């Protein structure tokens, strides 16, 4: 068992920082008096966290906490207190403190800018001010944004995250699937709620790295933060960074009841032909109700805060797909002749439509948070969330795909075919109709106590948390219709990349259902992968008031995670009435005559959705289907193949301290984590006596399938990581800061990689194996930045970052040795095994530029304008030794991201025009052959897959009618850009492979406050 240690220079920095901290503590003295109070925004009523309170003529200063409260220890006598907060006018307050006195002075700050609005409602400006102030006072590198900083309260969390520096996303139309921090995939990041990880699941396999925003309601949230340089009191498992979602608290504003109701509608324009059955018509798509109040109970005053939220939302589920990868894998999609080596002939094309027949289904989210102040020094709290995504009656989430293929043989291509003009014959058309139900239910509960000690100079926090997620696919029903013997032409000349002309040139009419047959194979599939996470932590922080103010924080934590994956795949063969041209083909079971991809292709006669019970459903009569002996083998084998379970326990302890020497702030410390993992699955074997035998009886074939598994196998590992760090902040001028951070972190392998899987291929004598002993990536992270904070609300910052990653793992091939101790009991000697291994290192470095500003320096009307822009650029390098050498391309890392927006707030209006750019990035490399038969180009085809750049433009408008009502309207993806657009780089060309996008989405509604 190997313990990771920091290099000696790093330890030297840490030791120096710790002794410097101790020197700061040495001058601590007990002060004789206290000035305390609460700082709020006079116009909005919100409490102001991180407001700066200074004592004029001294080095004494304090920051308000999350409740807006401050405390200063002062010697007896008169003092002048100064209060400052971005975007608000500073205020000065004179006090006189007696020895041992505790004096309370509350302060409400305001701004002359509010005079531009008849009615003041918290919005973009206040959110930016709070975010900038928190970033400014933080010890580490982070980006913070209030929930409504970039849109209306009904916008999704992921949609807002894409506006932040260093963040890119997969998704559009206000719906986000994957998030990339500093170009790195979400496997390198963690999703937190109030600082704790929650149980998430993709629903199909073991994986604790999924970030799924569908289970998080924006109605429960107050702000989000991206933590890019973790301090020792944070979990170590996020090399890229953390996405922390912070929920609302009643004490975020001055006491008083506040009820907020947002109601609205949403619809989408998918640009598809009217024959597509997915219609997203306006209805009551959004209901977001929030209740907040502070009560006086049990003899106390304003000592119980309650926040309750309810949200029902229907998002845009429409997706359009197009490209040859719809019909054939990229490495087999071409035929290339030896006589024309630069003219690959495409042998496949296709298109797909995703949506819900009938109605889109809503998501439901509930939240309840309570804070009870037992005494002035003791607070207990409970936070809870619940979410559910379930199909509603009359809704059939589904997709349809049209696939056109011909085999990659010279005889199937007419002479004179070129890359731009392909003429093919002997083609096959497959029409796929799939019911695709995805449902989830999740809950999270946390609670604890915060105890102030030693005249409120220390805080003891005890917190426990529990969350569960049950994501499943209760129905994934697949059904196909097939037509053979067609000739076709694909013409790219003068056409857009994703709209080549595809026309039939011979064979049975592919628009006539009489020419199709029900393909004999059909599958009824269900997946589930429930997950559970629980844990607890204890933290103690002590602040010292001295010539050099300082603090020390110690803590311990345990987190446990468990997940199981179950798959049931049922294979069937068609046994119903004959489907031939003489009998009308599939005519009785056609559900839709559909033109695909914006009406460019078709119409094609798609079978009715299987198992839906709608008119023409061929599965409505189970007598149309039977299970052959081969079906029984496949059902038994495939249902066991991916069943698995996984458990992980993480124990952690840390210590950190901070000190302020005039203009310099230092935080340093160390975290130690122990990780224990345990994975289980069926272990496979392979030999001729276990293979699918069509002539066997169903019972005998089922037994043969079960004999492929030796039983349930469990393996695990244990490892330790030591994670030191140091963070410096230096105030160059009153409004300019320089930062330098060094932190160490890890990214644990996906649980799928840690399972003791073994997949043999008898024909090719290959093994695909998991690696339960796989260690995490480890990284030294360095950040240096300078920020200038502008008058009013704004900042300009520039920074560089470097991540030196060790223990990089990737798939590696080797030969299984001889002998009984070869790891497989002497079996598989000489076979080739593929397995993820820690065999390399990687470097990621980049720059981040950020600007945001409200133009308060302009006169009159123009003062309401503002803008923001941020840009991230990174370079990558991977070194995998003798295995594959060195590369400057690491898969799925986005080298360039850019955000920009123009805003206006004034006279009741709040207007935003925003753009999100994600640059081209490398996805993968692979190889394949050039086709088969005489005349084919010999050798192997090597190619790279890149996702090309895309830009999403969004427009958002709000108008405040009065203090109670605000209207809003949003438009997402104004230019209808593709969200995914993959190209093959091969043959000296950039060949379109696959594109997908949701079209343009619209939202409109009203928010009322009571």
mmCIF file of N, CA, C and O in Angstrom, residues 341-389:
data_model
loop_
_atom_site.group_PDB
_atom_site.id
_atom_site.type_symbol
_atom_site.label_atom_id
_atom_site.label_comp_id
_atom_site.label_asym_id
_atom_site.label_seq_id
_atom_site.Cartn_x
_atom_site.Cartn_y
_atom_site.Cartn_z
ATOM 1 N N UNK A 341 -7.489 6.627 -53.834
ATOM 2 C CA UNK A 341 -7.253 6.581 -52.380
ATOM 3 C C UNK A 341 -7.681 7.836 -51.621
ATOM 4 O O UNK A 341 -7.747 7.794 -50.395
ATOM 5 N N UNK A 342 -7.980 8.919 -52.311
ATOM 6 C CA UNK A 342 -8.417 10.149 -51.626
ATOM 7 C C UNK A 342 -9.911 10.393 -51.806
ATOM 8 O O UNK A 342 -10.384 11.492 -51.512
ATOM 9 N N UNK A 343 -10.624 9.371 -52.322
ATOM 10 C CA UNK A 343 -12.060 9.526 -52.565
ATOM 11 C C UNK A 343 -12.838 8.473 -51.775
ATOM 12 O O UNK A 343 -13.327 7.488 -52.331
ATOM 13 N N UNK A 344 -12.964 8.630 -50.434
ATOM 14 C CA UNK A 344 -13.759 7.669 -49.660
ATOM 15 C C UNK A 344 -15.230 7.763 -50.053
ATOM 16 O O UNK A 344 -15.797 8.856 -50.156
ATOM 17 N N UNK A 345 -15.835 6.614 -50.284
ATOM 18 C CA UNK A 345 -17.243 6.560 -50.679
ATOM 19 C C UNK A 345 -18.083 6.200 -49.464
ATOM 20 O O UNK A 345 -17.923 5.131 -48.874
ATOM 21 N N UNK A 346 -18.956 7.090 -49.084
ATOM 22 C CA UNK A 346 -19.795 6.864 -47.914
ATOM 23 C C UNK A 346 -20.794 5.762 -48.210
ATOM 24 O O UNK A 346 -21.497 5.796 -49.229
ATOM 25 N N UNK A 347 -20.877 4.775 -47.332
ATOM 26 C CA UNK A 347 -21.779 3.640 -47.548
ATOM 27 C C UNK A 347 -22.986 3.680 -46.630
ATOM 28 O O UNK A 347 -23.792 2.744 -46.622
ATOM 29 N N UNK A 348 -23.136 4.745 -45.845
ATOM 30 C CA UNK A 348 -24.229 4.785 -44.869
ATOM 31 C C UNK A 348 -24.634 6.225 -44.608
ATOM 32 O O UNK A 348 -23.815 7.155 -44.686
ATOM 33 N N UNK A 349 -25.912 6.383 -44.270
ATOM 34 C CA UNK A 349 -26.409 7.694 -43.829
ATOM 35 C C UNK A 349 -27.667 7.461 -43.013
ATOM 36 O O UNK A 349 -28.315 6.402 -43.096
ATOM 37 N N UNK A 350 -28.001 8.449 -42.173
ATOM 38 C CA UNK A 350 -29.188 8.291 -41.351
ATOM 39 C C UNK A 350 -29.593 9.570 -40.659
ATOM 40 O O UNK A 350 -28.887 10.585 -40.701
ATOM 41 N N UNK A 351 -30.744 9.504 -39.996
ATOM 42 C CA UNK A 351 -31.261 10.659 -39.244
ATOM 43 C C UNK A 351 -32.171 10.142 -38.141
ATOM 44 O O UNK A 351 -32.711 9.028 -38.225
ATOM 45 N N UNK A 352 -32.342 10.949 -37.098
ATOM 46 C CA UNK A 352 -33.177 10.548 -35.974
ATOM 47 C C UNK A 352 -33.952 11.714 -35.388
ATOM 48 O O UNK A 352 -33.563 12.879 -35.540
ATOM 49 N N UNK A 353 -35.047 11.391 -34.753
ATOM 50 C CA UNK A 353 -35.880 12.371 -34.052
ATOM 51 C C UNK A 353 -36.182 11.847 -32.651
ATOM 52 O O UNK A 353 -36.633 10.707 -32.501
ATOM 53 N N UNK A 354 -35.929 12.672 -31.635
ATOM 54 C CA UNK A 354 -36.224 12.337 -30.237
ATOM 55 C C UNK A 354 -37.286 13.302 -29.717
ATOM 56 O O UNK A 354 -37.286 14.492 -30.037
ATOM 57 N N UNK A 355 -38.147 12.794 -28.873
ATOM 58 C CA UNK A 355 -39.160 13.639 -28.250
ATOM 59 C C UNK A 355 -40.143 12.793 -27.467
ATOM 60 O O UNK A 355 -39.808 11.701 -26.994
ATOM 61 N N UNK A 356 -41.360 13.284 -27.349
ATOM 62 C CA UNK A 356 -42.415 12.545 -26.648
ATOM 63 C C UNK A 356 -43.687 12.651 -27.469
ATOM 64 O O UNK A 356 -44.175 13.755 -27.734
ATOM 65 N N UNK A 357 -44.201 11.491 -27.885
ATOM 66 C CA UNK A 357 -45.491 11.475 -28.551
ATOM 67 C C UNK A 357 -46.565 11.771 -27.509
ATOM 68 O O UNK A 357 -46.568 11.188 -26.430
ATOM 69 N N UNK A 358 -47.452 12.672 -27.850
ATOM 70 C CA UNK A 358 -48.456 13.108 -26.877
ATOM 71 C C UNK A 358 -48.004 14.371 -26.186
ATOM 72 O O UNK A 358 -47.994 15.447 -26.779
ATOM 73 N N UNK A 359 -47.601 14.271 -24.940
ATOM 74 C CA UNK A 359 -47.181 15.420 -24.156
ATOM 75 C C UNK A 359 -45.797 15.183 -23.564
ATOM 76 O O UNK A 359 -45.414 14.052 -23.275
ATOM 77 N N UNK A 360 -45.057 16.270 -23.375
ATOM 78 C CA UNK A 360 -43.828 16.185 -22.606
ATOM 79 C C UNK A 360 -44.180 15.940 -21.133
ATOM 80 O O UNK A 360 -45.223 16.384 -20.647
ATOM 81 N N UNK A 361 -43.302 15.239 -20.418
ATOM 82 C CA UNK A 361 -43.562 14.925 -19.006
ATOM 83 C C UNK A 361 -42.844 15.933 -18.105
ATOM 84 O O UNK A 361 -41.734 16.362 -18.408
ATOM 85 N N UNK A 362 -43.452 16.280 -16.967
ATOM 86 C CA UNK A 362 -42.841 17.278 -16.087
ATOM 87 C C UNK A 362 -41.883 16.660 -15.081
ATOM 88 O O UNK A 362 -41.940 15.467 -14.779
ATOM 89 N N UNK A 363 -41.015 17.487 -14.544
ATOM 90 C CA UNK A 363 -40.212 17.130 -13.379
ATOM 91 C C UNK A 363 -40.790 17.856 -12.166
ATOM 92 O O UNK A 363 -41.305 18.972 -12.276
ATOM 93 N N UNK A 364 -40.712 17.202 -11.029
ATOM 94 C CA UNK A 364 -41.230 17.759 -9.776
ATOM 95 C C UNK A 364 -40.082 17.879 -8.790
ATOM 96 O O UNK A 364 -39.325 16.927 -8.590
ATOM 97 N N UNK A 365 -39.933 19.047 -8.175
ATOM 98 C CA UNK A 365 -38.881 19.272 -7.195
ATOM 99 C C UNK A 365 -39.458 19.980 -5.973
ATOM 100 O O UNK A 365 -40.198 20.961 -6.101
ATOM 101 N N UNK A 366 -39.108 19.469 -4.785
ATOM 102 C CA UNK A 366 -39.533 20.056 -3.525
ATOM 103 C C UNK A 366 -38.307 20.324 -2.665
ATOM 104 O O UNK A 366 -37.310 19.606 -2.734
ATOM 105 N N UNK A 367 -38.394 21.356 -1.850
ATOM 106 C CA UNK A 367 -37.311 21.655 -0.929
ATOM 107 C C UNK A 367 -37.844 22.265 0.357
ATOM 108 O O UNK A 367 -38.840 22.986 0.354
ATOM 109 N N UNK A 368 -37.193 21.946 1.479
ATOM 110 C CA UNK A 368 -37.562 22.519 2.767
ATOM 111 C C UNK A 368 -36.307 22.680 3.602
ATOM 112 O O UNK A 368 -35.614 21.696 3.890
ATOM 113 N N UNK A 369 -35.987 23.901 3.957
ATOM 114 C CA UNK A 369 -34.847 24.211 4.816
ATOM 115 C C UNK A 369 -35.338 24.933 6.062
ATOM 116 O O UNK A 369 -36.232 25.798 5.987
ATOM 117 N N UNK A 370 -34.766 24.584 7.208
ATOM 118 C CA UNK A 370 -35.136 25.231 8.466
ATOM 119 C C UNK A 370 -33.876 25.522 9.279
ATOM 120 O O UNK A 370 -32.990 24.662 9.375
ATOM 121 N N UNK A 371 -33.793 26.725 9.821
ATOM 122 C CA UNK A 371 -32.717 27.118 10.741
ATOM 123 C C UNK A 371 -33.355 27.567 12.051
ATOM 124 O O UNK A 371 -34.195 28.470 12.049
ATOM 125 N N UNK A 372 -32.952 26.949 13.158
ATOM 126 C CA UNK A 372 -33.491 27.301 14.461
ATOM 127 C C UNK A 372 -32.357 27.761 15.361
ATOM 128 O O UNK A 372 -31.412 27.011 15.630
ATOM 129 N N UNK A 373 -32.455 29.000 15.805
ATOM 130 C CA UNK A 373 -31.452 29.565 16.705
ATOM 131 C C UNK A 373 -31.874 29.285 18.143
ATOM 132 O O UNK A 373 -32.709 29.985 18.722
ATOM 133 N N UNK A 374 -31.291 28.235 18.701
ATOM 134 C CA UNK A 374 -31.611 27.851 20.064
ATOM 135 C C UNK A 374 -31.230 28.970 21.015
ATOM 136 O O UNK A 374 -31.986 29.347 21.920
ATOM 137 N N UNK A 375 -30.053 29.518 20.837
ATOM 138 C CA UNK A 375 -29.579 30.698 21.546
ATOM 139 C C UNK A 375 -28.823 31.546 20.534
ATOM 140 O O UNK A 375 -28.710 31.194 19.356
ATOM 141 N N UNK A 376 -28.302 32.658 20.983
ATOM 142 C CA UNK A 376 -27.511 33.511 20.102
ATOM 143 C C UNK A 376 -26.286 32.783 19.577
ATOM 144 O O UNK A 376 -25.776 33.104 18.496
ATOM 145 N N UNK A 377 -25.843 31.771 20.317
ATOM 146 C CA UNK A 377 -24.618 31.069 19.941
ATOM 147 C C UNK A 377 -24.840 29.661 19.403
ATOM 148 O O UNK A 377 -23.874 28.993 19.040
ATOM 149 N N UNK A 378 -26.086 29.202 19.375
ATOM 150 C CA UNK A 378 -26.365 27.826 18.957
ATOM 151 C C UNK A 378 -27.455 27.814 17.898
ATOM 152 O O UNK A 378 -28.540 28.342 18.114
ATOM 153 N N UNK A 379 -27.143 27.202 16.758
ATOM 154 C CA UNK A 379 -28.105 27.072 15.664
ATOM 155 C C UNK A 379 -28.139 25.625 15.196
ATOM 156 O O UNK A 379 -27.099 25.005 14.991
ATOM 157 N N UNK A 380 -29.337 25.093 15.057
ATOM 158 C CA UNK A 380 -29.507 23.779 14.442
ATOM 159 C C UNK A 380 -30.238 23.980 13.121
ATOM 160 O O UNK A 380 -31.029 24.910 12.961
ATOM 161 N N UNK A 381 -29.951 23.113 12.159
ATOM 162 C CA UNK A 381 -30.526 23.295 10.828
ATOM 163 C C UNK A 381 -30.842 21.946 10.201
ATOM 164 O O UNK A 381 -30.253 20.921 10.526
ATOM 165 N N UNK A 382 -31.803 21.995 9.281
ATOM 166 C CA UNK A 382 -32.182 20.831 8.485
ATOM 167 C C UNK A 382 -32.393 21.325 7.056
ATOM 168 O O UNK A 382 -33.025 22.360 6.822
ATOM 169 N N UNK A 383 -31.846 20.564 6.090
ATOM 170 C CA UNK A 383 -32.010 20.897 4.674
ATOM 171 C C UNK A 383 -32.474 19.644 3.948
ATOM 172 O O UNK A 383 -31.927 18.559 4.154
ATOM 173 N N UNK A 384 -33.473 19.792 3.102
ATOM 174 C CA UNK A 384 -34.003 18.620 2.412
ATOM 175 C C UNK A 384 -34.446 18.984 1.004
ATOM 176 O O UNK A 384 -34.931 20.097 0.754
ATOM 177 N N UNK A 385 -34.272 18.049 0.090
ATOM 178 C CA UNK A 385 -34.758 18.200 -1.277
ATOM 179 C C UNK A 385 -35.331 16.876 -1.753
ATOM 180 O O UNK A 385 -34.915 15.799 -1.302
ATOM 181 N N UNK A 386 -36.263 16.974 -2.667
ATOM 182 C CA UNK A 386 -36.867 15.785 -3.277
ATOM 183 C C UNK A 386 -37.149 16.116 -4.734
ATOM 184 O O UNK A 386 -37.611 17.220 -5.065
ATOM 185 N N UNK A 387 -36.864 15.172 -5.631
ATOM 186 C CA UNK A 387 -37.162 15.392 -7.048
ATOM 187 C C UNK A 387 -37.683 14.111 -7.660
ATOM 188 O O UNK A 387 -37.345 12.999 -7.220
ATOM 189 N N UNK A 388 -38.498 14.283 -8.699
ATOM 190 C CA UNK A 388 -39.069 13.138 -9.385
ATOM 191 C C UNK A 388 -39.296 13.481 -10.852
ATOM 192 O O UNK A 388 -39.795 14.564 -11.186
ATOM 193 N N UNK A 389 -38.889 12.582 -11.714
ATOM 194 C CA UNK A 389 -39.178 12.677 -13.141
ATOM 195 C C UNK A 389 -39.904 11.398 -13.541
ATOM 196 O O UNK A 389 -39.313 10.320 -13.511
#
